mmCIF file of C-alpha atoms and ligand atoms in Angstrom:
data_model
loop_
_atom_site.group_PDB
_atom_site.id
_atom_site.type_symbol
_atom_site.label_atom_id
_atom_site.label_comp_id
_atom_site.label_asym_id
_atom_site.label_seq_id
_atom_site.Cartn_x
_atom_site.Cartn_y
_atom_site.Cartn_z
ATOM 1 C CA MET A 1 -0.064 -0.064 0.085
ATOM 2 C CA ARG A 2 2.630 2.405 0.897
ATOM 3 C CA LEU A 3 4.588 1.455 -2.009
ATOM 4 C CA LEU A 4 1.532 2.197 -4.280
ATOM 5 C CA THR A 5 1.036 5.641 -2.376
ATOM 6 C CA THR A 6 4.535 6.507 -2.951
ATOM 7 C CA ALA A 7 4.520 5.381 -6.745
ATOM 8 C CA VAL A 8 1.435 7.620 -6.929
ATOM 9 C CA ALA A 9 2.861 10.624 -5.301
ATOM 10 C CA ALA A 10 6.042 10.202 -7.708
ATOM 11 C CA LEU A 11 3.806 10.215 -10.790
ATOM 12 C CA ALA A 12 1.932 13.062 -9.376
ATOM 13 C CA LEU A 13 5.308 14.871 -8.920
ATOM 14 C CA THR A 14 6.464 14.033 -12.386
ATOM 15 C CA VAL A 15 3.370 15.228 -13.867
ATOM 16 C CA GLY A 16 3.106 18.332 -11.990
ATOM 17 C CA ALA A 17 6.751 19.006 -13.067
ATOM 18 C CA GLN A 18 5.953 18.604 -16.728
ATOM 19 C CA VAL A 19 2.766 20.937 -16.543
ATOM 20 C CA ALA A 20 4.957 23.465 -14.711
ATOM 21 C CA THR A 21 7.856 23.147 -17.304
ATOM 22 C CA ALA A 22 5.774 22.896 -20.404
ATOM 23 C CA ALA A 23 6.793 25.458 -22.701
ATOM 24 C CA PRO A 24 4.022 27.825 -24.007
ATOM 25 C CA VAL A 25 2.923 27.577 -27.586
ATOM 26 C CA GLU A 26 4.904 29.978 -29.481
ATOM 27 C CA ILE A 27 3.034 32.068 -32.300
ATOM 28 C CA LYS A 28 5.653 33.927 -34.259
ATOM 29 C CA PHE A 29 3.688 36.932 -36.055
ATOM 30 C CA SER A 30 5.851 38.229 -38.806
ATOM 31 C CA HIS A 31 4.948 41.470 -40.823
ATOM 32 C CA VAL A 32 6.566 43.758 -43.350
ATOM 33 C CA VAL A 33 5.448 47.331 -42.092
ATOM 34 C CA ALA A 34 6.711 49.591 -39.282
ATOM 35 C CA GLU A 35 5.453 49.180 -35.465
ATOM 36 C CA ASN A 36 3.610 52.519 -35.853
ATOM 37 C CA THR A 37 1.247 51.501 -38.543
ATOM 38 C CA PRO A 38 -2.225 50.013 -38.046
ATOM 39 C CA LYS A 39 -0.913 46.501 -38.447
ATOM 40 C CA GLY A 40 2.242 47.150 -36.370
ATOM 41 C CA GLN A 41 0.021 48.268 -33.652
ATOM 42 C CA MET A 42 -2.511 45.450 -34.057
ATOM 43 C CA ALA A 43 0.259 42.904 -33.693
ATOM 44 C CA THR A 44 1.701 44.495 -30.611
ATOM 45 C CA LYS A 45 -1.921 44.634 -29.018
ATOM 46 C CA PHE A 46 -2.559 41.160 -29.818
ATOM 47 C CA ARG A 47 0.818 40.007 -28.333
ATOM 48 C CA ASP A 48 -0.268 42.059 -25.239
ATOM 49 C CA LEU A 49 -3.720 40.912 -24.679
ATOM 50 C CA VAL A 50 -2.224 37.087 -24.985
ATOM 51 C CA ALA A 51 0.424 37.795 -22.392
ATOM 52 C CA GLU A 52 -2.080 39.254 -20.008
ATOM 53 C CA ARG A 53 -4.719 36.616 -20.358
ATOM 54 C CA LEU A 54 -2.802 33.251 -21.647
ATOM 55 C CA ALA A 55 0.639 33.829 -19.740
ATOM 56 C CA GLY A 56 2.267 30.267 -19.616
ATOM 57 C CA LYS A 57 0.069 28.908 -22.259
ATOM 58 C CA VAL A 58 0.691 31.058 -25.449
ATOM 59 C CA GLU A 59 3.178 33.584 -26.201
ATOM 60 C CA VAL A 60 3.177 35.818 -29.155
ATOM 61 C CA LYS A 61 6.309 37.013 -30.760
ATOM 62 C CA VAL A 62 6.109 40.013 -33.176
ATOM 63 C CA PHE A 63 8.396 40.281 -35.733
ATOM 64 C CA PRO A 64 7.952 43.588 -37.872
ATOM 65 C CA SER A 65 9.517 45.532 -40.821
ATOM 66 C CA SER A 66 10.169 42.063 -42.788
ATOM 67 C CA GLN A 67 12.956 41.133 -40.197
ATOM 68 C CA LEU A 68 11.729 37.436 -40.238
ATOM 69 C CA PHE A 69 10.088 36.999 -43.634
ATOM 70 C CA GLY A 70 9.591 39.461 -46.599
ATOM 71 C CA ASP A 71 6.025 39.250 -48.126
ATOM 72 C CA ASN A 72 6.687 36.996 -50.865
ATOM 73 C CA LYS A 73 7.972 34.343 -48.546
ATOM 74 C CA VAL A 74 5.849 34.384 -45.381
ATOM 75 C CA LEU A 75 2.817 32.164 -46.485
ATOM 76 C CA GLU A 76 5.360 29.420 -47.818
ATOM 77 C CA ALA A 77 6.998 29.716 -44.404
ATOM 78 C CA MET A 78 3.861 29.487 -42.577
ATOM 79 C CA LEU A 79 2.832 26.078 -44.426
ATOM 80 C CA LEU A 80 6.115 24.914 -43.410
ATOM 81 C CA GLY A 81 5.577 25.808 -39.702
ATOM 82 C CA ASP A 82 8.285 28.343 -39.514
ATOM 83 C CA VAL A 83 5.867 31.130 -38.644
ATOM 84 C CA GLN A 84 2.280 30.641 -37.232
ATOM 85 C CA MET A 85 0.771 34.092 -37.972
ATOM 86 C CA ALA A 86 1.097 36.961 -40.559
ATOM 87 C CA ALA A 87 -1.173 39.801 -42.099
ATOM 88 C CA PRO A 88 -0.138 39.985 -45.827
ATOM 89 C CA SER A 89 -2.215 42.530 -47.645
ATOM 90 C CA LEU A 90 -5.133 41.026 -49.559
ATOM 91 C CA SER A 91 -3.195 41.410 -52.850
ATOM 92 C CA LYS A 92 -0.509 39.019 -51.850
ATOM 93 C CA PHE A 93 -2.983 35.756 -51.862
ATOM 94 C CA GLN A 94 -3.150 35.311 -55.716
ATOM 95 C CA LYS A 95 -1.183 31.996 -55.644
ATOM 96 C CA TYR A 96 -3.521 30.543 -52.938
ATOM 97 C CA THR A 97 -7.005 31.903 -54.125
ATOM 98 C CA LYS A 98 -8.276 34.028 -57.212
ATOM 99 C CA GLN A 99 -11.209 35.200 -55.303
ATOM 100 C CA LEU A 100 -9.588 37.679 -52.902
ATOM 101 C CA GLN A 101 -8.315 39.573 -55.960
ATOM 102 C CA ILE A 102 -11.548 41.492 -55.655
ATOM 103 C CA PHE A 103 -10.086 43.879 -53.302
ATOM 104 C CA ASP A 104 -7.604 44.981 -55.911
ATOM 105 C CA LEU A 105 -10.114 45.999 -58.641
ATOM 106 C CA PRO A 106 -9.603 49.741 -59.110
ATOM 107 C CA PHE A 107 -12.557 52.084 -57.981
ATOM 108 C CA LEU A 108 -14.611 49.494 -56.511
ATOM 109 C CA PHE A 109 -15.105 50.560 -53.083
ATOM 110 C CA LYS A 110 -15.877 54.248 -52.333
ATOM 111 C CA ASP A 111 -14.432 54.464 -49.109
ATOM 112 C CA MET A 112 -13.490 52.198 -46.122
ATOM 113 C CA ASP A 113 -17.142 52.049 -44.712
ATOM 114 C CA ALA A 114 -17.790 50.226 -47.925
ATOM 115 C CA VAL A 115 -15.005 47.859 -47.432
ATOM 116 C CA GLU A 116 -16.175 47.199 -44.003
ATOM 117 C CA ARG A 117 -19.683 46.492 -45.155
ATOM 118 C CA PHE A 118 -18.445 43.922 -47.582
ATOM 119 C CA GLN A 119 -15.966 42.169 -45.437
ATOM 120 C CA ASN A 120 -18.320 41.906 -42.524
ATOM 121 C CA GLY A 121 -21.372 40.918 -45.086
ATOM 122 C CA PRO A 122 -21.894 37.309 -45.768
ATOM 123 C CA ASP A 123 -19.774 37.384 -49.031
ATOM 124 C CA GLY A 124 -16.869 38.738 -47.021
ATOM 125 C CA GLN A 125 -17.129 36.261 -44.471
ATOM 126 C CA LYS A 126 -17.132 33.277 -47.088
ATOM 127 C CA LEU A 127 -13.956 34.591 -48.455
ATOM 128 C CA LEU A 128 -12.347 34.226 -45.145
ATOM 129 C CA ARG A 129 -12.521 30.461 -45.938
ATOM 130 C CA SER A 130 -11.213 30.794 -49.686
ATOM 131 C CA LEU A 131 -7.721 29.588 -48.532
ATOM 132 C CA GLU A 132 -8.701 26.245 -46.738
ATOM 133 C CA LYS A 133 -7.864 23.897 -49.397
ATOM 134 C CA LYS A 134 -4.318 25.474 -49.542
ATOM 135 C CA GLY A 135 -4.206 24.763 -45.903
ATOM 136 C CA LEU A 136 -4.315 28.083 -44.734
ATOM 137 C CA VAL A 137 -7.215 29.754 -42.375
ATOM 138 C CA GLY A 138 -8.014 33.193 -42.492
ATOM 139 C CA LEU A 139 -8.976 34.468 -39.139
ATOM 140 C CA GLY A 140 -10.054 38.183 -39.790
ATOM 141 C CA TYR A 141 -9.694 41.120 -41.955
ATOM 142 C CA LEU A 142 -7.662 44.095 -41.068
ATOM 143 C CA HIS A 143 -7.789 47.663 -42.114
ATOM 144 C CA ASN A 144 -4.987 49.863 -43.666
ATOM 145 C CA GLY A 145 -6.776 52.425 -45.950
ATOM 146 C CA MET A 146 -7.208 53.740 -49.233
ATOM 147 C CA LYS A 147 -4.292 53.910 -51.628
ATOM 148 C CA GLN A 148 -2.748 56.909 -53.075
ATOM 149 C CA LEU A 149 -0.317 57.549 -56.211
ATOM 150 C CA SER A 150 3.166 58.724 -55.517
ATOM 151 C CA ALA A 151 5.581 59.771 -58.320
ATOM 152 C CA ASN A 152 8.452 61.693 -59.309
ATOM 153 C CA ASP A 153 6.211 64.000 -61.382
ATOM 154 C CA ALA A 154 2.816 65.370 -60.718
ATOM 155 C CA LEU A 155 0.284 63.063 -61.918
ATOM 156 C CA HIS A 156 -3.263 64.705 -62.663
ATOM 157 C CA VAL A 157 -4.638 62.633 -65.512
ATOM 158 C CA PRO A 158 -3.824 59.197 -66.517
ATOM 159 C CA ALA A 159 -1.673 60.330 -69.383
ATOM 160 C CA ASP A 160 0.700 61.796 -66.831
ATOM 161 C CA ALA A 161 1.575 58.306 -65.827
ATOM 162 C CA GLU A 162 2.095 56.886 -69.124
ATOM 163 C CA SER A 163 5.473 55.031 -69.541
ATOM 164 C CA LYS A 164 6.473 55.424 -65.921
ATOM 165 C CA LYS A 165 7.557 52.619 -63.813
ATOM 166 C CA PHE A 166 5.515 51.910 -60.567
ATOM 167 C CA ARG A 167 6.232 49.187 -57.914
ATOM 168 C CA ILE A 168 3.208 47.091 -57.448
ATOM 169 C CA MET A 169 2.362 44.307 -55.045
ATOM 170 C CA THR A 170 2.363 40.678 -56.396
ATOM 171 C CA SER A 171 -1.061 41.013 -58.024
ATOM 172 C CA ASP A 172 -1.894 40.530 -61.522
ATOM 173 C CA VAL A 173 -5.126 42.956 -61.204
ATOM 174 C CA LEU A 174 -2.767 45.631 -59.924
ATOM 175 C CA GLN A 175 -0.634 44.832 -62.988
ATOM 176 C CA ALA A 176 -3.414 45.253 -65.298
ATOM 177 C CA GLN A 177 -4.435 48.683 -63.581
ATOM 178 C CA PHE A 178 -1.175 50.395 -64.290
ATOM 179 C CA GLU A 179 -0.923 48.681 -67.865
ATOM 180 C CA ALA A 180 -4.580 50.401 -68.478
ATOM 181 C CA VAL A 181 -2.928 53.795 -68.318
ATOM 182 C CA LYS A 182 0.066 52.720 -70.091
ATOM 183 C CA ALA A 183 2.465 52.872 -67.193
ATOM 184 C CA VAL A 184 4.832 49.969 -66.398
ATOM 185 C CA PRO A 185 4.110 48.113 -63.245
ATOM 186 C CA LEU A 186 6.858 46.078 -61.417
ATOM 187 C CA LYS A 187 6.231 43.540 -58.706
ATOM 188 C CA LYS A 188 8.475 43.961 -55.998
ATOM 189 C CA PRO A 189 8.683 43.472 -52.282
ATOM 190 C CA PHE A 190 7.566 45.889 -49.931
ATOM 191 C CA SER A 191 11.069 46.049 -48.082
ATOM 192 C CA GLU A 192 12.633 47.371 -51.419
ATOM 193 C CA VAL A 193 10.405 50.103 -52.368
ATOM 194 C CA PHE A 194 12.229 52.919 -50.344
ATOM 195 C CA THR A 195 15.559 52.117 -52.136
ATOM 196 C CA LEU A 196 13.961 51.697 -55.489
ATOM 197 C CA LEU A 197 12.346 55.071 -55.330
ATOM 198 C CA GLN A 198 15.388 56.621 -53.714
ATOM 199 C CA THR A 199 17.573 55.475 -56.413
ATOM 200 C CA LYS A 200 15.142 56.344 -59.433
ATOM 201 C CA ALA A 201 15.030 52.792 -60.377
ATOM 202 C CA ILE A 202 11.236 53.347 -60.244
ATOM 203 C CA ASP A 203 9.246 56.523 -60.890
ATOM 204 C CA GLY A 204 6.435 55.702 -58.565
ATOM 205 C CA GLN A 205 4.355 53.574 -56.361
ATOM 206 C CA GLU A 206 0.813 53.299 -54.866
ATOM 207 C CA ASN A 207 0.188 52.815 -51.151
ATOM 208 C CA THR A 208 -1.887 54.139 -48.125
ATOM 209 C CA TRP A 209 -1.103 57.277 -46.055
ATOM 210 C CA SER A 210 0.234 55.238 -43.400
ATOM 211 C CA ASN A 211 2.757 53.395 -45.420
ATOM 212 C CA ILE A 212 3.985 56.236 -47.252
ATOM 213 C CA PHE A 213 4.559 58.093 -44.076
ATOM 214 C CA SER A 214 5.886 55.345 -42.010
ATOM 215 C CA LYS A 215 8.339 54.083 -44.697
ATOM 216 C CA LYS A 216 9.359 57.703 -45.551
ATOM 217 C CA PHE A 217 8.498 57.244 -49.194
ATOM 218 C CA PHE A 218 7.278 60.742 -49.158
ATOM 219 C CA GLU A 219 10.884 61.987 -48.624
ATOM 220 C CA VAL A 220 11.877 60.690 -51.793
ATOM 221 C CA GLN A 221 8.507 61.163 -53.703
ATOM 222 C CA PRO A 222 7.983 64.926 -54.557
ATOM 223 C CA PHE A 223 4.328 64.134 -55.587
ATOM 224 C CA ILE A 224 1.285 62.326 -53.955
ATOM 225 C CA THR A 225 -1.951 62.517 -55.870
ATOM 226 C CA GLU A 226 -4.909 61.518 -53.743
ATOM 227 C CA THR A 227 -6.845 59.168 -55.998
ATOM 228 C CA ASN A 228 -8.386 56.854 -53.334
ATOM 229 C CA HIS A 229 -8.289 54.663 -56.323
ATOM 230 C CA GLY A 230 -8.251 51.265 -54.475
ATOM 231 C CA VAL A 231 -7.918 49.667 -50.988
ATOM 232 C CA LEU A 232 -5.194 48.134 -49.011
ATOM 233 C CA ASP A 233 -6.369 45.849 -46.477
ATOM 234 C CA TYR A 234 -5.010 42.682 -44.718
ATOM 235 C CA LEU A 235 -5.937 39.029 -43.850
ATOM 236 C CA VAL A 236 -4.938 37.780 -40.797
ATOM 237 C CA VAL A 237 -3.913 34.227 -41.627
ATOM 238 C CA THR A 238 -2.528 31.231 -39.904
ATOM 239 C CA SER A 239 -2.018 27.533 -41.067
ATOM 240 C CA ALA A 240 -4.674 24.997 -40.601
ATOM 241 C CA GLU A 241 -2.196 22.520 -39.138
ATOM 242 C CA PHE A 242 -1.237 25.028 -36.549
ATOM 243 C CA TRP A 243 -4.810 26.337 -35.948
ATOM 244 C CA LEU A 244 -6.113 22.779 -35.430
ATOM 245 C CA SER A 245 -3.334 21.655 -33.333
ATOM 246 C CA LEU A 246 -4.544 24.188 -30.480
ATOM 247 C CA ASP A 247 -7.012 22.791 -28.251
ATOM 248 C CA GLU A 248 -10.647 24.428 -28.630
ATOM 249 C CA GLY A 249 -10.646 26.288 -25.626
ATOM 250 C CA LEU A 250 -7.227 27.874 -26.188
ATOM 251 C CA ARG A 251 -8.278 28.461 -29.890
ATOM 252 C CA THR A 252 -11.453 30.343 -28.676
ATOM 253 C CA GLU A 253 -9.283 32.378 -26.475
ATOM 254 C CA VAL A 254 -6.513 33.493 -28.945
ATOM 255 C CA GLN A 255 -9.276 34.349 -31.737
ATOM 256 C CA LYS A 256 -10.947 36.522 -28.914
ATOM 257 C CA ALA A 257 -7.722 38.384 -28.425
ATOM 258 C CA LEU A 258 -7.164 38.734 -31.857
ATOM 259 C CA ASN A 259 -10.661 40.095 -32.522
ATOM 260 C CA GLU A 260 -10.097 42.806 -29.838
ATOM 261 C CA ALA A 261 -6.439 43.348 -31.384
ATOM 262 C CA ILE A 262 -8.086 43.906 -35.044
ATOM 263 C CA ALA A 263 -10.682 46.221 -33.765
ATOM 264 C CA HIS A 264 -8.032 48.277 -32.187
ATOM 265 C CA GLY A 265 -5.978 48.332 -35.279
ATOM 266 C CA ASN A 266 -8.930 49.381 -37.458
ATOM 267 C CA LYS A 267 -9.495 52.328 -35.270
ATOM 268 C CA ILE A 268 -5.855 53.222 -35.600
ATOM 269 C CA ALA A 269 -6.001 52.627 -39.388
ATOM 270 C CA ALA A 270 -8.678 55.420 -39.635
ATOM 271 C CA GLU A 271 -6.750 57.886 -37.204
ATOM 272 C CA LYS A 272 -3.672 57.217 -39.329
ATOM 273 C CA ALA A 273 -5.316 57.926 -42.813
ATOM 274 C CA GLU A 274 -5.919 61.446 -41.640
ATOM 275 C CA GLY A 275 -2.938 62.049 -39.270
ATOM 276 C CA ASP A 276 -0.219 60.604 -41.700
ATOM 277 C CA LYS A 277 -1.595 62.470 -44.444
ATOM 278 C CA LYS A 278 -1.288 65.505 -42.436
ATOM 279 C CA ALA A 279 2.162 64.905 -40.991
ATOM 280 C CA ILE A 280 3.326 64.286 -44.814
ATOM 281 C CA ALA A 281 1.466 67.718 -45.909
ATOM 282 C CA ASP A 282 3.115 69.554 -42.877
ATOM 283 C CA SER A 283 6.872 68.141 -43.806
ATOM 284 C CA GLY A 284 6.793 70.084 -46.958
ATOM 285 C CA ARG A 285 8.910 67.264 -48.525
ATOM 286 C CA SER A 286 6.125 66.269 -50.874
ATOM 287 C CA GLU A 287 3.332 67.971 -52.626
ATOM 288 C CA ILE A 288 -0.333 66.418 -52.029
ATOM 289 C CA ILE A 289 -2.289 66.945 -55.337
ATOM 290 C CA ASN A 290 -6.087 67.101 -55.000
ATOM 291 C CA ILE A 291 -7.448 66.309 -58.406
ATOM 292 C CA SER A 292 -10.767 67.590 -59.734
ATOM 293 C CA ASP A 293 -14.030 65.332 -60.291
ATOM 294 C CA ALA A 294 -13.352 65.696 -63.915
ATOM 295 C CA GLU A 295 -9.722 64.437 -63.727
ATOM 296 C CA ARG A 296 -10.705 61.570 -61.246
ATOM 297 C CA GLN A 297 -13.258 60.272 -63.763
ATOM 298 C CA LEU A 298 -10.526 60.025 -66.290
ATOM 299 C CA TRP A 299 -8.628 57.650 -63.908
ATOM 300 C CA VAL A 300 -12.039 55.836 -63.424
ATOM 301 C CA ASN A 301 -12.703 55.545 -67.180
ATOM 302 C CA ALA A 302 -9.166 54.359 -68.049
ATOM 303 C CA MET A 303 -8.815 51.939 -65.112
ATOM 304 C CA LYS A 304 -12.318 50.484 -64.688
ATOM 305 C CA PRO A 305 -12.200 48.064 -67.560
ATOM 306 C CA VAL A 306 -9.777 46.097 -65.608
ATOM 307 C CA TRP A 307 -12.941 44.401 -63.597
ATOM 308 C CA LYS A 308 -14.170 42.734 -66.883
ATOM 309 C CA LYS A 309 -10.784 41.046 -67.404
ATOM 310 C CA PHE A 310 -10.758 39.318 -64.022
ATOM 311 C CA GLU A 311 -14.567 38.773 -63.683
ATOM 312 C CA GLY A 312 -14.229 35.093 -64.901
ATOM 313 C CA GLN A 313 -11.650 34.485 -61.914
ATOM 314 C CA ILE A 314 -13.453 36.525 -59.248
ATOM 315 C CA GLY A 315 -17.088 35.748 -60.219
ATOM 316 C CA ALA A 316 -19.418 38.643 -61.388
ATOM 317 C CA ASP A 317 -21.774 38.016 -58.560
ATOM 318 C CA LEU A 318 -19.343 38.655 -56.018
ATOM 319 C CA ILE A 319 -18.449 41.981 -57.867
ATOM 320 C CA LYS A 320 -21.913 42.627 -57.937
ATOM 321 C CA ALA A 321 -22.299 42.396 -54.175
ATOM 322 C CA ALA A 322 -19.156 44.281 -53.439
ATOM 323 C CA GLU A 323 -20.473 47.292 -55.471
ATOM 324 C CA ALA A 324 -23.939 47.079 -53.451
ATOM 325 C CA SER A 325 -21.943 47.688 -50.275
ATOM 326 C CA ASN A 326 -21.328 51.434 -51.549
ATOM 327 C CA ASN A 327 -24.964 51.955 -51.174
HETATM 328 C C1 LMR B 401 2.877 46.677 -49.517
HETATM 329 O O1 LMR B 401 3.479 45.625 -50.025
HETATM 330 O O2 LMR B 401 2.702 47.718 -50.182
HETATM 331 C C2 LMR B 401 1.874 46.735 -48.474
HETATM 332 O O3 LMR B 401 1.191 45.356 -48.781
HETATM 333 C C3 LMR B 401 2.686 46.675 -47.084
HETATM 334 C C4 LMR B 401 1.735 46.402 -46.158
HETATM 335 O O4 LMR B 401 1.796 45.106 -45.652
HETATM 336 O O5 LMR B 401 1.017 47.327 -45.665
#
């Protein structure tokens, strides 16, 4: 009897010791932007919420500014288990699904409220699952904002962009968008954009106020045209293998912390769209060009035919649903 008691006690001690020393599940969160951006702030908020609520069980480590993986490698790395979470822009998923290309269609959403309505609606929510066949799970959308065009020269009308080289994200829709104005699009990673602009290897690029400000593109681009021609948002993503390896209770807690962090990031996105634009204007380094309605219409006329080209891949009904979110 005593032997048994001792054995049980010894077992309890061993199990106890194992529990006490079990390492927390590690979530490496890799992204490409600076920390003072909507995505950077969302990631740190997520890390902090998890540390507060799930200490000892889960630990989030954030790697900003392409320190761990650049945007062209992160999804492959995720499928290999080298990183557990990321939030690439919706433009960077075309190897994994054609449907998310909808977010790149020029002049589809009139503002971020429309984007939000579409993402929260049934079609947007269904798109979160469009990567499942490839082993990836969409955990939620995160906003950055509407894109603007920056360049070496003042861009007022589409003809001003002709023959100019623009860096784009890895998206065929964005390629077609620039080809529609007879410009030359070049797919390049985000981490290379500043140097490409600074050395004048390219003439311009498209991005949000927050990215133009935080990565100092405005210091090497004398003109920024406020076109609001497209949206740059993110998909927070993980691998199915990692996600399903978490027990259900933990998964629910992690998702809850992430949802709160995303809400925080979205609030910052709205503030930054205004604040960073103002900071750029105040810097005097770059002139912000406000185009007239008639000029803007010329951009719409030139770029909107791109929709038809991708309708087959994206789905005409999905495009209609997205358009309806403008009302
Ligand atoms: C870009 O490549 O321009 C953006 O997707 C960067 C980002 O993650 O905001």
